[in-house]
Coordinates of C-alpha atoms in Angstrom, one line a residue:
M1 CA -9.2 -6.4 3.4
L2 CA -10.5 -9.4 5.4
R3 CA -8.6 -11.9 3.1
R4 CA -5.3 -10.1 4.0
S5 CA -6.5 -10.0 7.6
R6 CA -6.9 -13.8 7.7
V7 CA -3.4 -14.2 6.2
A8 CA -2.0 -12.0 9.0
G9 CA -3.8 -14.0 11.5
V10 CA -2.3 -17.2 10.2
I11 CA 1.2 -15.7 10.5
A12 CA 0.4 -14.6 14.1
L13 CA -0.6 -18.2 14.9
V14 CA 2.5 -19.9 13.6
T15 CA 5.5 -17.7 14.4
G16 CA 7.2 -16.1 17.3
S17 CA 7.4 -16.4 21.1
A18 CA 4.8 -14.2 22.9
M19 CA 1.4 -15.7 23.7
L20 CA -2.0 -14.5 25.0
T21 CA -5.1 -16.7 25.5
V22 CA -8.6 -15.2 25.7
A23 CA -11.8 -17.2 26.2
C24 CA -15.2 -15.9 25.0
S25 CA -18.5 -17.6 25.4
S26 CA -22.1 -17.0 26.3
G27 CA -21.4 -18.0 29.9
S28 CA -18.6 -17.3 32.3
G29 CA -15.1 -18.7 32.3
T30 CA -11.4 -18.0 32.0
G31 CA -8.7 -18.6 29.5
G32 CA -6.2 -21.4 29.6
S33 CA -2.4 -21.3 30.5
G34 CA -3.0 -18.9 33.3
A35 CA -4.1 -16.1 31.0
T36 CA -7.2 -14.0 31.7
G37 CA -10.3 -14.9 29.8
G38 CA -13.4 -12.9 28.8
S39 CA -17.1 -13.8 28.8
A40 CA -19.8 -12.5 26.6
G41 CA -22.6 -12.5 29.2
A42 CA -26.3 -13.0 28.5
S43 CA -26.5 -10.6 25.6
G44 CA -23.3 -12.0 23.9
A45 CA -25.0 -14.0 21.1
A46 CA -27.1 -11.0 20.0
K47 CA -24.1 -8.7 20.1
H48 CA -22.1 -11.1 17.9
S49 CA -25.0 -11.4 15.5
A50 CA -25.0 -7.7 15.0
L51 CA -21.4 -8.0 13.7
K52 CA -22.5 -10.3 10.8
P53 CA -23.3 -7.5 8.3
L54 CA -19.9 -5.9 8.8
V55 CA -18.1 -9.2 8.4
T56 CA -20.1 -10.1 5.3
K57 CA -19.2 -6.8 3.7
L58 CA -15.5 -7.3 4.5
E59 CA -15.6 -10.8 2.9
Q60 CA -16.5 -9.3 -0.5
R61 CA -13.6 -8.9 -2.8
P62 CA -13.1 -5.2 -3.8
A63 CA -14.0 -4.4 -7.4
S64 CA -11.6 -1.5 -7.6
I65 CA -8.8 0.2 -5.6
G66 CA -11.1 3.1 -4.9
I67 CA -9.1 5.8 -6.7
T68 CA -11.1 7.6 -9.3
D69 CA -9.5 11.0 -9.7
P70 CA -7.5 11.2 -13.0
I71 CA -3.9 12.2 -12.9
K72 CA -3.4 15.9 -13.8
G73 CA -0.7 16.7 -16.2
A74 CA 1.9 14.5 -17.9
I75 CA 3.4 11.5 -16.1
P76 CA 7.1 12.1 -15.6
Q77 CA 9.3 9.7 -17.5
G78 CA 12.6 8.0 -16.9
K79 CA 12.0 7.1 -13.2
T80 CA 13.6 4.2 -11.5
I81 CA 12.0 2.8 -8.3
A82 CA 14.1 0.6 -6.0
F83 CA 11.9 -2.0 -4.3
L84 CA 13.3 -3.8 -1.3
Q85 CA 11.8 -7.2 -1.9
C86 CA 11.8 -9.5 1.1
G87 CA 12.1 -13.3 0.7
S88 CA 8.6 -14.2 1.6
P89 CA 6.1 -15.1 -1.2
I90 CA 3.8 -12.1 -0.4
C91 CA 6.7 -9.7 -1.0
I92 CA 7.4 -11.4 -4.4
G93 CA 3.8 -11.0 -5.3
L94 CA 4.0 -7.3 -4.4
G95 CA 7.1 -7.0 -6.5
N96 CA 5.2 -8.5 -9.5
D97 CA 2.4 -6.0 -9.0
L98 CA 4.8 -3.1 -8.8
A99 CA 6.6 -4.3 -11.9
A100 CA 3.2 -4.4 -13.8
A101 CA 2.4 -0.9 -12.6
G102 CA 5.8 0.4 -13.5
A103 CA 5.4 -1.0 -17.0
R104 CA 2.2 1.0 -17.5
L105 CA 4.0 4.2 -16.5
H106 CA 7.2 3.3 -18.4
W107 CA 9.1 3.3 -15.2
K108 CA 11.9 0.9 -14.2
I109 CA 11.2 -1.2 -11.1
D110 CA 14.6 -2.3 -9.6
R111 CA 13.7 -5.3 -7.5
I112 CA 16.4 -5.7 -4.9
N113 CA 16.5 -9.0 -3.0
A114 CA 16.4 -8.0 0.7
G115 CA 16.1 -11.6 1.9
L116 CA 14.9 -12.4 5.4
T117 CA 17.8 -11.7 7.7
A118 CA 19.1 -8.5 9.2
E119 CA 22.3 -8.9 7.2
S120 CA 20.5 -9.3 3.8
I121 CA 18.2 -6.4 4.6
K122 CA 21.1 -4.2 5.4
A123 CA 22.9 -5.2 2.2
G124 CA 19.7 -4.6 0.2
W125 CA 19.4 -1.0 1.5
D126 CA 23.1 -0.4 0.8
Q127 CA 22.5 -1.4 -2.8
A128 CA 19.4 0.8 -3.0
V129 CA 21.4 3.9 -1.8
S130 CA 24.2 3.1 -4.2
S131 CA 21.8 2.9 -7.2
K132 CA 20.6 6.5 -6.6
P133 CA 17.0 5.7 -7.5
S134 CA 14.1 8.2 -8.0
A135 CA 12.3 6.7 -5.0
V136 CA 12.5 3.6 -2.7
I137 CA 9.6 1.3 -1.7
T138 CA 10.0 -1.1 1.2
S139 CA 7.7 -3.4 3.1
G140 CA 7.3 -5.2 6.4
T141 CA 10.7 -4.7 8.1
P142 CA 11.2 -2.2 11.0
R143 CA 13.2 1.0 10.3
S144 CA 15.6 0.1 13.0
L145 CA 17.3 -2.2 10.4
F146 CA 17.9 0.5 7.9
D147 CA 18.0 3.9 9.8
P148 CA 21.4 4.9 8.5
E149 CA 20.4 4.3 4.9
L150 CA 17.2 6.3 5.5
A151 CA 19.4 9.2 6.6
E152 CA 21.5 8.9 3.4
L153 CA 18.4 8.8 1.1
S154 CA 16.9 11.8 3.0
A155 CA 20.1 13.8 2.3
M156 CA 19.8 12.8 -1.3
K157 CA 16.2 13.9 -1.3
V158 CA 15.0 10.5 -2.4
P159 CA 11.5 9.7 -1.1
V160 CA 10.9 6.5 0.7
I161 CA 7.5 4.8 0.8
D162 CA 6.9 2.1 3.5
L163 CA 4.2 -0.5 3.1
T164 CA 2.6 -2.7 5.8
T165 CA 4.7 -1.5 8.7
A166 CA 4.5 -0.7 12.4
D167 CA 6.5 2.5 11.8
K168 CA 5.0 5.9 11.1
A169 CA 6.0 8.5 8.5
G170 CA 8.8 10.9 9.3
G171 CA 12.6 10.8 9.9
G172 CA 13.3 9.7 6.3
I173 CA 10.1 7.8 5.6
T174 CA 8.1 10.0 3.3
Q175 CA 4.8 8.1 3.4
V176 CA 3.3 5.0 5.0
F177 CA 0.6 2.8 3.6
G178 CA -0.8 0.1 5.8
G179 CA 0.6 1.6 9.0
P180 CA 0.1 0.9 12.7
D181 CA -3.5 2.0 12.9
E182 CA -4.5 -0.2 10.0
Y183 CA -2.9 -3.3 11.6
T184 CA -4.8 -2.8 14.8
H185 CA -8.0 -2.5 12.8
I186 CA -7.1 -5.7 10.9
G187 CA -6.9 -7.5 14.2
K188 CA -10.3 -6.2 15.1
D189 CA -11.7 -7.5 11.8
I190 CA -10.2 -10.9 12.6
A191 CA -11.8 -11.0 16.0
D192 CA -15.2 -10.0 14.6
Y193 CA -14.8 -12.8 12.0
I194 CA -14.0 -15.3 14.7
L195 CA -17.0 -14.3 16.8
V196 CA -19.5 -14.3 13.9
N197 CA -18.4 -17.8 12.8
S198 CA -18.1 -19.4 16.3
G199 CA -21.9 -19.8 16.7
S200 CA -22.6 -20.9 20.3
S201 CA -19.1 -22.4 20.8
T202 CA -16.6 -21.0 23.2
V203 CA -13.8 -19.1 21.5
H204 CA -10.2 -19.5 22.7
E205 CA -7.8 -17.1 20.9
L206 CA -4.1 -17.6 20.9
S207 CA -1.8 -15.1 19.1
V208 CA 1.9 -15.9 18.8
T209 CA 4.0 -12.9 17.7
I210 CA 7.6 -12.4 16.4
S211 CA 9.9 -9.5 17.3
A212 CA 11.3 -9.2 13.7
Y213 CA 7.8 -8.1 12.5
P214 CA 6.3 -5.7 15.0
S215 CA 3.2 -5.3 12.8
V216 CA 2.2 -8.9 13.8
S217 CA 2.0 -7.7 17.5
L218 CA -0.3 -4.9 16.4
V219 CA -2.6 -7.4 14.8
A220 CA -2.5 -9.6 17.9
N221 CA -3.4 -6.6 20.1
G222 CA -6.3 -5.7 17.9
V223 CA -7.6 -9.3 18.1
S224 CA -7.4 -9.5 21.9
G225 CA -8.7 -6.0 22.4
E226 CA -11.8 -6.6 20.3
L227 CA -12.5 -10.0 21.9
K228 CA -12.3 -8.4 25.3
A229 CA -14.6 -5.6 24.3
Q230 CA -17.2 -7.9 22.7
C231 CA -17.0 -10.3 25.6
S232 CA -17.3 -7.8 28.4

């Protein structure tokens, strides 16, 4: 979880146009660029040390996905899953994982190149609808870019699974994994990691967000919220 959190943090630092600076130290102070800062107060060091066991646990790579209940009954055959694969490397990696899982189930994973622009995403969803899949999996992009296609798939009774998104289930999205609440929690984890590893140094946090990926703003809010809470 923390490894993904740190990746999200890097994305937040290098993309977009909205910025917030927060300062946190064992004394008093304010953030730069006119933004409001926070201070840890006299007990700040002890409070941050108390976070270390949590951060240490989060740094451990999971040994399993945590699902132990066996599947009941026969696995249905002949399924085709349309995966809207964005143009970033992480989406390609996710497509590889889905393809491997599909092979184990003897399902076809139709990887549709959704690119990185509104036009390419729209074209990808049009292709998914036309292919009449058994289900659709998407990741990252806001539903505002494919609402009409969601309506068509809903009318066709095709389930849609959305991964790593700021949107919630409903209105054509059947299930969400890695939704808004999780992104806020990822931001909290990033903030705790920063505080634990800052030692006695003052922490200045800068999150830069991008409107095309609302989930990044949720991470940024989680970071700043936790820093303010820990530095109050």
